[in-house]
XYZ file of C-alpha atoms in Angstrom:
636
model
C 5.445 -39.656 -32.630
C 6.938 -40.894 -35.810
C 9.279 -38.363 -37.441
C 7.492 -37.151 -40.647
C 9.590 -34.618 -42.920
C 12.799 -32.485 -42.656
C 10.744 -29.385 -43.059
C 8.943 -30.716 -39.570
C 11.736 -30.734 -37.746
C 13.275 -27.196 -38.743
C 10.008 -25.440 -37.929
C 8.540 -27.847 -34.736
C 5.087 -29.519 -35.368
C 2.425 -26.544 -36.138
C -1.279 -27.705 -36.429
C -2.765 -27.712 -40.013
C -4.332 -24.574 -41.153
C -8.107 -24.327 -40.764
C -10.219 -25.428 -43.207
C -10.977 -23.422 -46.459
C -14.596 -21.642 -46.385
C -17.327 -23.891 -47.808
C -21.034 -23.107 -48.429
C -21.229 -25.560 -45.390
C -19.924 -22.902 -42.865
C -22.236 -20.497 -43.874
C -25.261 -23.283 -42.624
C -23.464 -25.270 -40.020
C -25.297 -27.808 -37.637
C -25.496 -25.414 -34.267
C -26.494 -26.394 -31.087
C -28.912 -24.435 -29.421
C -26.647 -22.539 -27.192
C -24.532 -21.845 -30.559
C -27.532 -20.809 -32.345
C -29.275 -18.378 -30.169
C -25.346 -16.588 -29.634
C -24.803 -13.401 -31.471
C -21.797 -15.127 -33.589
C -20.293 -18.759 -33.112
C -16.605 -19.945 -33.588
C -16.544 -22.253 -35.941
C -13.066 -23.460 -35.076
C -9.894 -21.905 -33.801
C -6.453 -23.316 -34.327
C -3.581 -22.624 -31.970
C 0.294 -23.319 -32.276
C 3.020 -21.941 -30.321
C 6.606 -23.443 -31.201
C 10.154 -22.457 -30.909
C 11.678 -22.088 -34.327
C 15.775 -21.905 -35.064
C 16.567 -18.979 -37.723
C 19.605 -19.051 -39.136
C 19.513 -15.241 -39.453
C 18.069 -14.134 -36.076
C 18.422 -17.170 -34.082
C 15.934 -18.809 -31.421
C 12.453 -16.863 -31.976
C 8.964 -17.950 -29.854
C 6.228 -18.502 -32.429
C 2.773 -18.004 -32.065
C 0.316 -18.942 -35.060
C -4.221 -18.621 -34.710
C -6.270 -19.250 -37.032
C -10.270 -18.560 -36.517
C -13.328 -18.942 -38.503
C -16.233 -17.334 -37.129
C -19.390 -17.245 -38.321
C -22.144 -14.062 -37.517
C -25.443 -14.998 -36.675
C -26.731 -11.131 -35.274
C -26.516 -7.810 -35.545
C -24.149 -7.302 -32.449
C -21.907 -10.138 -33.614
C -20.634 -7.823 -36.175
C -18.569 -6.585 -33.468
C -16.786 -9.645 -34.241
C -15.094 -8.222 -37.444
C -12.355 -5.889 -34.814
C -9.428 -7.849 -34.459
C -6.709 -6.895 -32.444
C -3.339 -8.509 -31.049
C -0.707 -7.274 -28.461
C 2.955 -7.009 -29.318
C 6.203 -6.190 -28.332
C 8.447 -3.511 -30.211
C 10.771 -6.314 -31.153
C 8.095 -8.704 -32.473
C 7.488 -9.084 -35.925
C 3.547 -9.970 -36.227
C 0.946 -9.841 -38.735
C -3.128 -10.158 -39.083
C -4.386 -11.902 -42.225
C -8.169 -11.157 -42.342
C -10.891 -11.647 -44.982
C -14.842 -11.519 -44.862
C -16.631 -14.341 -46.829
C -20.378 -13.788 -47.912
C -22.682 -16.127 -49.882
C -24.162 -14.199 -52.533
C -26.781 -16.202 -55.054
C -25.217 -19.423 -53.934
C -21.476 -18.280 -54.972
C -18.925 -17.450 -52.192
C -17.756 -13.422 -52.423
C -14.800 -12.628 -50.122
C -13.491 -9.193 -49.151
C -9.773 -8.919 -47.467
C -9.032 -6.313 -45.076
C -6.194 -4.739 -46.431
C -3.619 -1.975 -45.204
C -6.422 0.689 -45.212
C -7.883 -1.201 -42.531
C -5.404 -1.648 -40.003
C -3.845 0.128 -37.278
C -1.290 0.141 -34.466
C -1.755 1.788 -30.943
C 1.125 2.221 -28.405
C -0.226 0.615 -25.531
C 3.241 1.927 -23.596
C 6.558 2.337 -24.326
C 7.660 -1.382 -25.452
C 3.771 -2.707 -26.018
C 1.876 -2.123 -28.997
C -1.277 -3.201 -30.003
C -2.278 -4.350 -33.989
C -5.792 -3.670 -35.048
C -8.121 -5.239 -37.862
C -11.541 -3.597 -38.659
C -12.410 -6.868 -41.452
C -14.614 -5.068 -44.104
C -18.447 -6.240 -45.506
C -19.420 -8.455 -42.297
C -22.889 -8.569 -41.740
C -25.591 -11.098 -40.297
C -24.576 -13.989 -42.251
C -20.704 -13.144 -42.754
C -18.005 -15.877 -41.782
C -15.251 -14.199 -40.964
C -11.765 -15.844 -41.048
C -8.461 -14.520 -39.458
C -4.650 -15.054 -39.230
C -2.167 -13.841 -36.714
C 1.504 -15.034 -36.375
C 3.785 -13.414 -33.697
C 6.744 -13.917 -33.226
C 9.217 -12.759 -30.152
C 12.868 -12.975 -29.163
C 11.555 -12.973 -25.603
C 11.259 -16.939 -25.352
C 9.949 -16.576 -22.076
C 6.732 -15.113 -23.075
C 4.998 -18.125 -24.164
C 1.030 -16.724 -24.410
C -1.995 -17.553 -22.356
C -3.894 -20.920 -24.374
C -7.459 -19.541 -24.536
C -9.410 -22.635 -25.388
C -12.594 -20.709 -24.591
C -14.591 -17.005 -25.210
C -17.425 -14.841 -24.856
C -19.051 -16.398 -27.421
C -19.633 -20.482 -28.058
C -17.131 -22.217 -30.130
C -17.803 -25.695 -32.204
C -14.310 -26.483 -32.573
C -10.999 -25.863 -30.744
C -7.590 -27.130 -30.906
C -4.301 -26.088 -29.530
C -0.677 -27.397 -29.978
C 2.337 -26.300 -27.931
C 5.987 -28.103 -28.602
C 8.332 -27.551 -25.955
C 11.826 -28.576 -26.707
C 14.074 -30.404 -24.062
C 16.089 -27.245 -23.752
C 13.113 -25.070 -22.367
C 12.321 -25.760 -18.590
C 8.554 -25.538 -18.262
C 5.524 -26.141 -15.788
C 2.014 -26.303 -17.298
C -1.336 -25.207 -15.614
C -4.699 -25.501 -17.008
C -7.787 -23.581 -15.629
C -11.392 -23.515 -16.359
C -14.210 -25.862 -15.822
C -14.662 -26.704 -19.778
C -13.709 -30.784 -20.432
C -10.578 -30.854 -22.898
C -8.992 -33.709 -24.412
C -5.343 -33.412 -24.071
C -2.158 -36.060 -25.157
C 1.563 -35.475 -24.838
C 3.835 -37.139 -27.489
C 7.332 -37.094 -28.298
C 8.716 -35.603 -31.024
C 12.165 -34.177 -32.189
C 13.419 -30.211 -32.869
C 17.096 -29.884 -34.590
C 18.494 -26.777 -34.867
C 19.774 -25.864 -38.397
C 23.861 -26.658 -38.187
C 23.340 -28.486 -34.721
C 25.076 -32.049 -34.903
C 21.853 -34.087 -33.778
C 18.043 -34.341 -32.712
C 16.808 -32.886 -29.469
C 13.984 -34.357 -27.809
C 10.801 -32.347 -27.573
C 7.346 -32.695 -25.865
C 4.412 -31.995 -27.973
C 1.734 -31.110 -25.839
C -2.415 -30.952 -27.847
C -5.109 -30.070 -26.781
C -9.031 -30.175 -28.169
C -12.593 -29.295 -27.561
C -15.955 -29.333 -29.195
C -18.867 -27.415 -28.443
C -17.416 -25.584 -25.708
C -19.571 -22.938 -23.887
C -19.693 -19.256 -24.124
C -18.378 -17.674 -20.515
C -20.007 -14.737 -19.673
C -19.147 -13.067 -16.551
C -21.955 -11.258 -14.422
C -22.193 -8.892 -11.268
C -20.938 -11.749 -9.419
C -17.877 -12.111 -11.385
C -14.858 -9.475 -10.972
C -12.720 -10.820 -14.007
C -14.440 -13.433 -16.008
C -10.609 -14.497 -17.429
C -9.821 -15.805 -14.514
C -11.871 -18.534 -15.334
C -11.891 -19.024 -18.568
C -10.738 -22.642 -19.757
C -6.826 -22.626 -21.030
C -3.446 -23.749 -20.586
C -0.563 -21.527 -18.989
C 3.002 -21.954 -19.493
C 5.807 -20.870 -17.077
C 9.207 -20.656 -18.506
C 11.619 -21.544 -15.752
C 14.884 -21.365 -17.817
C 16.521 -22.230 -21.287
C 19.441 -23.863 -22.382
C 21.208 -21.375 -24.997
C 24.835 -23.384 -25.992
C 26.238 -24.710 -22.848
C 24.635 -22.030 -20.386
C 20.966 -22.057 -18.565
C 19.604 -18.824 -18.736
C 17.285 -18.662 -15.510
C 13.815 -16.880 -16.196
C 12.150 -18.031 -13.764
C 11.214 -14.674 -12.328
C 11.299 -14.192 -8.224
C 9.959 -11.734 -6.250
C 13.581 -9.924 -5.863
C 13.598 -10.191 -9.601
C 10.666 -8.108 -10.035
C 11.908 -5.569 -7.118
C 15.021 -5.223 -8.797
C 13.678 -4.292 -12.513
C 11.435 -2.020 -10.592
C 14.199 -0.793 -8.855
C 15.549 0.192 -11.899
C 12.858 1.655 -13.849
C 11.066 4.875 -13.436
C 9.222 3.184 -10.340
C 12.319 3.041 -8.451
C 12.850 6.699 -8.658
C 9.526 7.891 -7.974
C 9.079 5.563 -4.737
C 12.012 7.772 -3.371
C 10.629 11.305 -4.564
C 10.680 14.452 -2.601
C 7.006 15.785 -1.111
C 6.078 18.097 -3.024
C 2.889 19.178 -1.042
C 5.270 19.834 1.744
C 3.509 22.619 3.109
C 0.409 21.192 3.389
C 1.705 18.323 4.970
C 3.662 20.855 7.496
C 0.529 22.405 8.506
C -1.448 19.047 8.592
C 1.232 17.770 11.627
C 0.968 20.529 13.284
C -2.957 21.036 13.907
C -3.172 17.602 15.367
C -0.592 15.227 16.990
C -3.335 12.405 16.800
C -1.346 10.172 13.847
C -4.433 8.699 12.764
C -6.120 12.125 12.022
C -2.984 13.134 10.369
C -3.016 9.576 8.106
C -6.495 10.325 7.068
C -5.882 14.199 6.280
C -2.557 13.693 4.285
C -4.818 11.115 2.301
C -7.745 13.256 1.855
C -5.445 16.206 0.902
C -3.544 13.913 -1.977
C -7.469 12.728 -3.016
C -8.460 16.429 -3.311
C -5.137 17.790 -4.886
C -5.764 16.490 -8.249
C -8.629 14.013 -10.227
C -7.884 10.329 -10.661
C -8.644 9.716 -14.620
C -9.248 5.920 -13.661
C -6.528 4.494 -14.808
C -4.893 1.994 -12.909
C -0.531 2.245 -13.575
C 2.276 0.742 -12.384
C 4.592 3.814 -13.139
C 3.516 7.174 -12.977
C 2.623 10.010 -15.951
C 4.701 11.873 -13.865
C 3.719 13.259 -10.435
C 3.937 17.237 -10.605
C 2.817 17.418 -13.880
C -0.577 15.513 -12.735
C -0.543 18.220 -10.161
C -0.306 21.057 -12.887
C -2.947 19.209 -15.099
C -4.879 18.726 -12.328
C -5.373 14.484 -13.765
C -3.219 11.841 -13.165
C -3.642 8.087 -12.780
C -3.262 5.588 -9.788
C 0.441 5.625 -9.855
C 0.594 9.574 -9.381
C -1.722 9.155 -6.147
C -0.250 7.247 -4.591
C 3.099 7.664 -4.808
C 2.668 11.085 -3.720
C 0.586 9.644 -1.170
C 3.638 8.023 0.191
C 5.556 10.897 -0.118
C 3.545 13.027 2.041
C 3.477 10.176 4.307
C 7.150 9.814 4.952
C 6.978 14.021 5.863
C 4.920 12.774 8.677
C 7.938 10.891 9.651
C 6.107 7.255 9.148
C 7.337 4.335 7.264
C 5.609 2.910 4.211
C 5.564 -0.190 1.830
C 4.242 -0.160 -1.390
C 1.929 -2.819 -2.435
C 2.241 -4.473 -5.590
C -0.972 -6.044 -7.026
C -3.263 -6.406 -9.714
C -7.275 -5.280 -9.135
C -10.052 -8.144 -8.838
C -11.520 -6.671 -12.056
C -8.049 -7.218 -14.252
C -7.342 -10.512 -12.754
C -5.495 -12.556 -10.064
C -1.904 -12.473 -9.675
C -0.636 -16.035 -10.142
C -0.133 -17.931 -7.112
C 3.426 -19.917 -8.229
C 5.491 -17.233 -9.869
C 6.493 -13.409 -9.669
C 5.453 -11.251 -12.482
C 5.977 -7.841 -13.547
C 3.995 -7.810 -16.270
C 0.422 -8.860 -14.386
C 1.057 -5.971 -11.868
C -1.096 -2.841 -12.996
C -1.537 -1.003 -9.478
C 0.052 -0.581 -6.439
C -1.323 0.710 -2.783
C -0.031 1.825 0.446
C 0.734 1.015 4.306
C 2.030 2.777 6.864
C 2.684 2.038 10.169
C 1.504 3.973 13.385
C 4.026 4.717 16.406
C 1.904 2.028 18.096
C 2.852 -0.714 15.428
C -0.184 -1.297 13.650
C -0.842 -1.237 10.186
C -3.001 1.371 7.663
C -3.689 1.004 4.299
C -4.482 3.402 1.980
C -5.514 4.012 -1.760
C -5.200 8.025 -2.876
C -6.256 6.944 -6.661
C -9.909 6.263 -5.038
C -11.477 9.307 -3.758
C -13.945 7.216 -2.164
C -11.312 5.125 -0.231
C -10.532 5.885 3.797
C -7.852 4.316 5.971
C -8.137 0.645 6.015
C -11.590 0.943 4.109
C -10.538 0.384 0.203
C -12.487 -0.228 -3.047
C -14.002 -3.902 -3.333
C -12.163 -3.947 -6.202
C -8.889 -3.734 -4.891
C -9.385 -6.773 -1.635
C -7.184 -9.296 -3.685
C -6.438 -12.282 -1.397
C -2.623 -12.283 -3.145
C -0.422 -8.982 -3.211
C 3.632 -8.438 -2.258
C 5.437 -5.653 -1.468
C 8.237 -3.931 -2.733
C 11.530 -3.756 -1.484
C 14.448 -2.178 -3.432
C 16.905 -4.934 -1.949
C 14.618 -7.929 -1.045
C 12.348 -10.115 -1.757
C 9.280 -9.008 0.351
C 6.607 -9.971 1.535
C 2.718 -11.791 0.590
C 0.159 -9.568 1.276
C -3.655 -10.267 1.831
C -5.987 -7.334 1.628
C -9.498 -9.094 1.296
C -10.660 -8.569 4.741
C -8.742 -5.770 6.064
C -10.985 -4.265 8.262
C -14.945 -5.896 10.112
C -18.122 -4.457 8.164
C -21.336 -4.313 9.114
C -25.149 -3.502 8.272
C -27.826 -3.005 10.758
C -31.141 -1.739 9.696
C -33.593 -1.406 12.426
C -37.846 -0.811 11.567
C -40.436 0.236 13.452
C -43.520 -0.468 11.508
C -47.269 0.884 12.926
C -49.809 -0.975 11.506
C -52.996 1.403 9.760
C -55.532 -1.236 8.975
C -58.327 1.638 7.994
C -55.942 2.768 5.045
C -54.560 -0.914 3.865
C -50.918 0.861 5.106
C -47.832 0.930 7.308
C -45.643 3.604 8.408
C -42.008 2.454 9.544
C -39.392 4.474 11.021
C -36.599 3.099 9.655
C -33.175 3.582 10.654
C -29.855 2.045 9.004
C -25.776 1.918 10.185
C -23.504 0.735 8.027
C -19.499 0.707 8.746
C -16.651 0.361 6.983
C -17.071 -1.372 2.988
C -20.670 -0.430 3.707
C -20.539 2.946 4.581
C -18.308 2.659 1.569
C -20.911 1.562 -0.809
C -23.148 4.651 0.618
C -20.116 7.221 0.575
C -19.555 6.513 -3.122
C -23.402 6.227 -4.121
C -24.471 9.180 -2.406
C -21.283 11.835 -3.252
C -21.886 10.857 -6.658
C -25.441 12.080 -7.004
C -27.260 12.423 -4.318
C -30.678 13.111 -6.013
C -30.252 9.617 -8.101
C -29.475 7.966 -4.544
C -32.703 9.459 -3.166
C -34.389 7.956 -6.089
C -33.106 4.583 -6.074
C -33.419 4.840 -2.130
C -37.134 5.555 -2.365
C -37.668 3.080 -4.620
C -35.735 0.392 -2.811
C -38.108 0.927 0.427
C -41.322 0.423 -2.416
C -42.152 3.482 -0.143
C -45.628 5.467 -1.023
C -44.531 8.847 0.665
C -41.157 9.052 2.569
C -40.359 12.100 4.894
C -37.299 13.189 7.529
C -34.521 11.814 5.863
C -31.382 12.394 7.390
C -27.868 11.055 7.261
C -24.796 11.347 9.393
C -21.124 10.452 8.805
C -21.199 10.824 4.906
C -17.557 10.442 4.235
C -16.701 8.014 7.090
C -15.699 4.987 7.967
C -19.322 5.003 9.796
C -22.574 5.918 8.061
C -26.268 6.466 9.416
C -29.284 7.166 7.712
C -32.964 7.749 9.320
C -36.233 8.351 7.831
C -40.275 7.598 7.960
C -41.911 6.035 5.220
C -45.351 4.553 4.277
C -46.289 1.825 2.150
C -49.388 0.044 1.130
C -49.543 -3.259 2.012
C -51.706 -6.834 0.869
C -54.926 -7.252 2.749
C -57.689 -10.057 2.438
C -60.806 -10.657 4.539
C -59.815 -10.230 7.669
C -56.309 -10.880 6.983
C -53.680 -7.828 6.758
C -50.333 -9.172 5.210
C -47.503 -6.824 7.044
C -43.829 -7.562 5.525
C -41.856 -8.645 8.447
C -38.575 -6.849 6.648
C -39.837 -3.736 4.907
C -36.338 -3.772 2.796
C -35.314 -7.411 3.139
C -31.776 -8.113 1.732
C -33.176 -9.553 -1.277
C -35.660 -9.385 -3.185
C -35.307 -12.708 -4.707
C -32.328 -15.023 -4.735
C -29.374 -13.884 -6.442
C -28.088 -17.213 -7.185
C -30.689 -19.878 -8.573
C -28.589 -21.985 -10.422
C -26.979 -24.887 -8.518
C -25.378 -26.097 -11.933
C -23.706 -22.346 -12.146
C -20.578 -22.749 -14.660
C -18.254 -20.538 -12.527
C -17.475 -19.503 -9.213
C -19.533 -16.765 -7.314
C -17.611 -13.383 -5.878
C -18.413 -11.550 -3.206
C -17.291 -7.897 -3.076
C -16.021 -8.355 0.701
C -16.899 -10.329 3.921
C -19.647 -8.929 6.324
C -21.995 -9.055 8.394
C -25.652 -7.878 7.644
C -29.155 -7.549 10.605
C -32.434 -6.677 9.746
C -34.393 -5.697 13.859
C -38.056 -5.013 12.869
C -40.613 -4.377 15.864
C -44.366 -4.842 14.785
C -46.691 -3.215 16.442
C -50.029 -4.766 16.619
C -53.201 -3.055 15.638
C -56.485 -2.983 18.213
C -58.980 -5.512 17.383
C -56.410 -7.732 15.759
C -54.263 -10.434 16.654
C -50.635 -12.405 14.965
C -52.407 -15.333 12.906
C -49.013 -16.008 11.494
C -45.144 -15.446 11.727
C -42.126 -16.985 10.502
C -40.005 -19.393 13.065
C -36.782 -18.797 14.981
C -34.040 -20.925 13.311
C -30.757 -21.195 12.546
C -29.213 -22.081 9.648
C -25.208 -22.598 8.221
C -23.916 -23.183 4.767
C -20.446 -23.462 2.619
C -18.624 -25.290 5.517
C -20.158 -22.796 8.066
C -18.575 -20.152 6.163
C -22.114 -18.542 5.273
C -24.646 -18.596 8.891
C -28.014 -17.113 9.368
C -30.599 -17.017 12.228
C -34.016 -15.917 12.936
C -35.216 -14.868 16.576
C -38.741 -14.041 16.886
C -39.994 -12.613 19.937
C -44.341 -12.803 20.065
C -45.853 -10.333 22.658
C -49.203 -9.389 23.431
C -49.099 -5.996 21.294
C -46.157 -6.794 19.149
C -43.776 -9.204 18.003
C -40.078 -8.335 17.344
C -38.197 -10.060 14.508
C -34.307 -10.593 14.052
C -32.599 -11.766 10.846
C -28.855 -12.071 10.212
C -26.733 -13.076 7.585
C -23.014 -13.635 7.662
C -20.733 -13.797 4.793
C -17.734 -15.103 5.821
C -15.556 -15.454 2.717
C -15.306 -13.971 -0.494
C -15.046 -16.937 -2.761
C -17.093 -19.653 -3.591
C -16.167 -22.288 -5.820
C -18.159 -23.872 -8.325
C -18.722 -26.698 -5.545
C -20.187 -24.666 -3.371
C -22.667 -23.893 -5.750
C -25.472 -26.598 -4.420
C -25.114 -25.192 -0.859
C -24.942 -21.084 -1.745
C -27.990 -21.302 -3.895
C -29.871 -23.497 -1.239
C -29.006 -21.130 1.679
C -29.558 -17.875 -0.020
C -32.922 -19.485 -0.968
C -33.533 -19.456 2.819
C -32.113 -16.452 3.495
C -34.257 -15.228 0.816
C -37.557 -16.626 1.981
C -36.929 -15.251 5.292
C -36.460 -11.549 4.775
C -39.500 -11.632 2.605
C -41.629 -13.471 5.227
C -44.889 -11.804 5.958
C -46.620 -11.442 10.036
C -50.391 -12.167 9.282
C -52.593 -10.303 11.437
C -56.246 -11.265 11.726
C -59.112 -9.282 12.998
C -60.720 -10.410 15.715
């Protein structure tokens, strides 16, 4: 790369500002994706560079510009800018609406009066932007530069959003003296060079050598997450930068953060104190050890007693509000819980290990370097006299020993240790789940209906899912439950182990059923585990997310009518997909005065790849065709 002007050298290559508004951006040629969005990037501009001040020295700069145009009524939503911040940052949000108003451009800027900062926590802040007059129609254009002392922090590279964009382009310059490792994610195609340029520091003696990394796309596609989908970021196309270290005069400075890095400033902090607090729920805890010398029991009790003491206000925290006085307030978040939790613990004598990690809903920890600042939660184990392993999560009041909320099975975790490095930790399939459901269907051909006695067992992350549904409201879970069996009258429902690890439910039901001729259509699965296939799309954009591994049986026994005879039934089979990490069979038995049916699915990871995409949608296509598979009887 040639060198251009002296002015380009002080500051590093930035990219050139976007485009000023034309009457062209308020018609722009759309594709139909882009047209049929709520609002449409018209292009974003990214630059992060290292810039030399003679008056503050080495700062991190961070400069995006973005022109977006609003097609909709909800892409007004559009006009709320915000960026995050540190308290030694200087930053700023330029911001102005643009309207076309008998064929003449009108512009409104959002001023003081419209912005606002939020403290996010002690050193973050947060810089808002409501941009004034946007409506359908509106392109809105914004402005932020950032930038930080902490030259580590280079930001995420977001070539992609929620909502299409026409036009993207990124820059980062990375001089010699900064040790750095890119990674790009995503599944979006992006053109990308690396030239060489020069960076001179103002009173340095010579040109250092820098690496001027670009990046562009066009027409890149909105990502949109969906149930399948814990943290749609994670996916999301863009380029991440890990600072390993930086030459400052003669002298590395090492940030390349370990694991005892991270231990240590936790060590430190308020964390550190609060992982070695006193119980104060001693009592309890007292009484708790001495009604039971099971350790188990006493596990489970100490947790339900810290899930009962006070409400969780769902916030998910490294360090706590501040343990007694979420006791007093009766609220706290995630970091009260369950540092208490371990508290109490340790007053039943038993070792624990806090769990650093981030839930599946605010995104992975990275896989090649420690980080403090990705770490929003933490959970429990303990260890039993007989050596094995419990974890636990007080924040949930749903959660039981070794049974925790889907949300919080990350593959990736570590542990804290005041003086070490610790250890990996993989809580995605911490404990075997299962779901049987069992019907016993009598066949009424005289009123076009079956009755079923239906019975269901569910353990572990199922009896979960039931726990949570049914505590919650039980009347709405009767409704949905009803509804789910497409049951005319229902009658003798019962459950059993509400609150447990293992759950049962029983009841009789009656439902009409299809009927033609001679022909009486009976479903073969009366609640078959779908409905239709949750995954259609073979060309799916991103990868699919199951809530946890398990396996799932459907046992229905038919019982035919007499004066009528099986015409029809489905097949035994077999059946494997995803490298035999999803299976199913069928075994039908036929007898004289009933057939018997047996369909089971197992999910065997929780993960599948956008290449798996062609083999999950064709299996669960089977999978769905089979537990909605009709017995035809026929009347003799």
């Amino acid at each position: 790369m040639k060198k251009t002007t002296l002015a380009l050298l002080l500051t590093c290559f930035s990219l050139a500002a976007t485009a000023k508004v034309t009457k062209a951006d308020f018609a722009p040629e759309l594709t139909d994706e882009q047209r049929n969005a709520s609002a449409v990037v018209l292009e974003k501009k990214e630059a992060v560079y290292y810039k030399a001040l003679v008056s503050s020295g080495l700062k991190l700069m961070t400069d995006i510009e973005v022109k977006i145009l609003v097609l909709k009524e909800d892409g007004k939503s559009y006009a709320d800018i915000s960026a995050m911040y540190y308290d030694k940052d200087v930053i700023s949000i330029k911001a102005e609406s643009y309207n076309l108003e008998n064929d003449k451009i009108t512009s409104t800027k959002a001023d003081g009066k419209y912005q606002s900062k939020e403290v996010v926590r002690d050193d973050l802040m947060q810089l808002k932007v409501a941009v004034p007059d946007v409506r359908v129609g509106t392109v809105i254009e914004y402005k932020i530069h950032r930038e930080t002392p902490y030259l580590y922090e280079v930001p995420f590279i977001s070539l992609q959003g929620d909502i299409p964009i026409k036009h993207v382009e990124a820059q980062v310059d990375m001089p010699e003296f900064v040790g750095h490792r890119l990674n790009a994610q995503g599944y979006t195609r992006v053109l990308s060079s690396k030239e060489e340029s020069k960076f001179r520091i103002p009173g340095g003696t010579g040109d250092i050598k820098m690496d001027v990394y670009k990046f562009a796309a066009n027409n890149v596609p909105a990502l949109e997450g969906d149930d399948w989908v814990y943290c749609i970021n994670d996916y999301t196309t863009g380029i991440d930068y890990e600072i390993s270290a930086i030459k400052l005069g003669n002298k590395w400075a090492d940030y390349s953060f370990s694991w005892s890095n991270v231990n240590a400033a936790l060590k430190d902090s308020e964390f550190g104190k609060a992982a070695k607090m006193s119980n104060p729920l001693a009592q309890e805890v007292a009484a708790i050890k001495s009604a039971t010398s099971d350790t188990l029991q006493q596990v489970a009790q100490v947790l339900k007693l810290v899930q009962d003491k006070f409400t969780w206000n769902d916030r998910y925290r490294l360090l706590p509000s501040g343990v007694k006085d979420a006791i007093a307030k009766g609220s706290g978040n995630s970091a009260d819980k369950n540092f208490l939790l371990a508290a109490a613990l340790r007053d039943l004598g038993l070792p624990t290990t806090l769990v650093l990690m981030n839930p599946r809903s605010k995104g992975r920890l990275p896989l090649n370097q420690a980080t403090i600042e990705k770490i929003s939660a933490f959970v429990v184990i303990t260890t039993l006299p007989n050596g094995k392993k419990v974890y636990l999560d007080a924040s949930d009041p749903y959660s039981l020993p070794n049974v925790l909320s889907p949300d919080m099975l990350v593959e990736l975790a570590h542990t804290y240790e005041a003086d070490g490095q610790g250890y990996d930790v993989n809580l995605s399939n911490l404990t075997r789940s299962v779901q049987s459901q069992k019907f016993d269907v009598t066949v009424n051909p005289a009123d076009d209906e079956i009755t079923v006695d239906y019975e269901l067992t569910g353990t572990n992350q199922i009896a979960y899912g039931i726990n949570k549904r049914y505590k919650k409201d039980p009347e709405a879970y009767m409704t949905k439950f009803e509804k789910q069996l497409d049951a005319t009258s229902l009658t003798g429902y019962k459950n059993d182990g509400i609150g447990t690890e293992r759950v049962a439910e029983s009841c009789q039901f009656t439902r009409s059923v299809m009927t033609s001729d001679s022909l009486i259509y009976v479903p073969a699965f009366p609640d078959p585990f779908f409905k239709e296939n949750p995954f259609k799309d073979p060309d799916r954009k991103i990868p699919v997310e199951m809530p946890f591994c398990a396996k799932y049986m459907l046992h229905s026994t038919i019982h035919v009518p007499e004066g009528y005879t099986i015409e029809e039934a489905p097949q035994s089979m077999t059946m494997k997909g995803c490298d035999g990490k999803l299976t199913t069979r069928m075994l039908v038995d036929r007898g004289d005065n009933s057939i018997t049916l047996m369909l089971e699915l197992n999910v065997g990871k929780m993960l599948f790849p956008i290449s798996d995409m062609t083999s999950l949608t064709s299996f669960f296509a089977k999978v769905t065709e089979d537990s909605n598979a009709f017995v035809v009887l026929k009347k003799l």
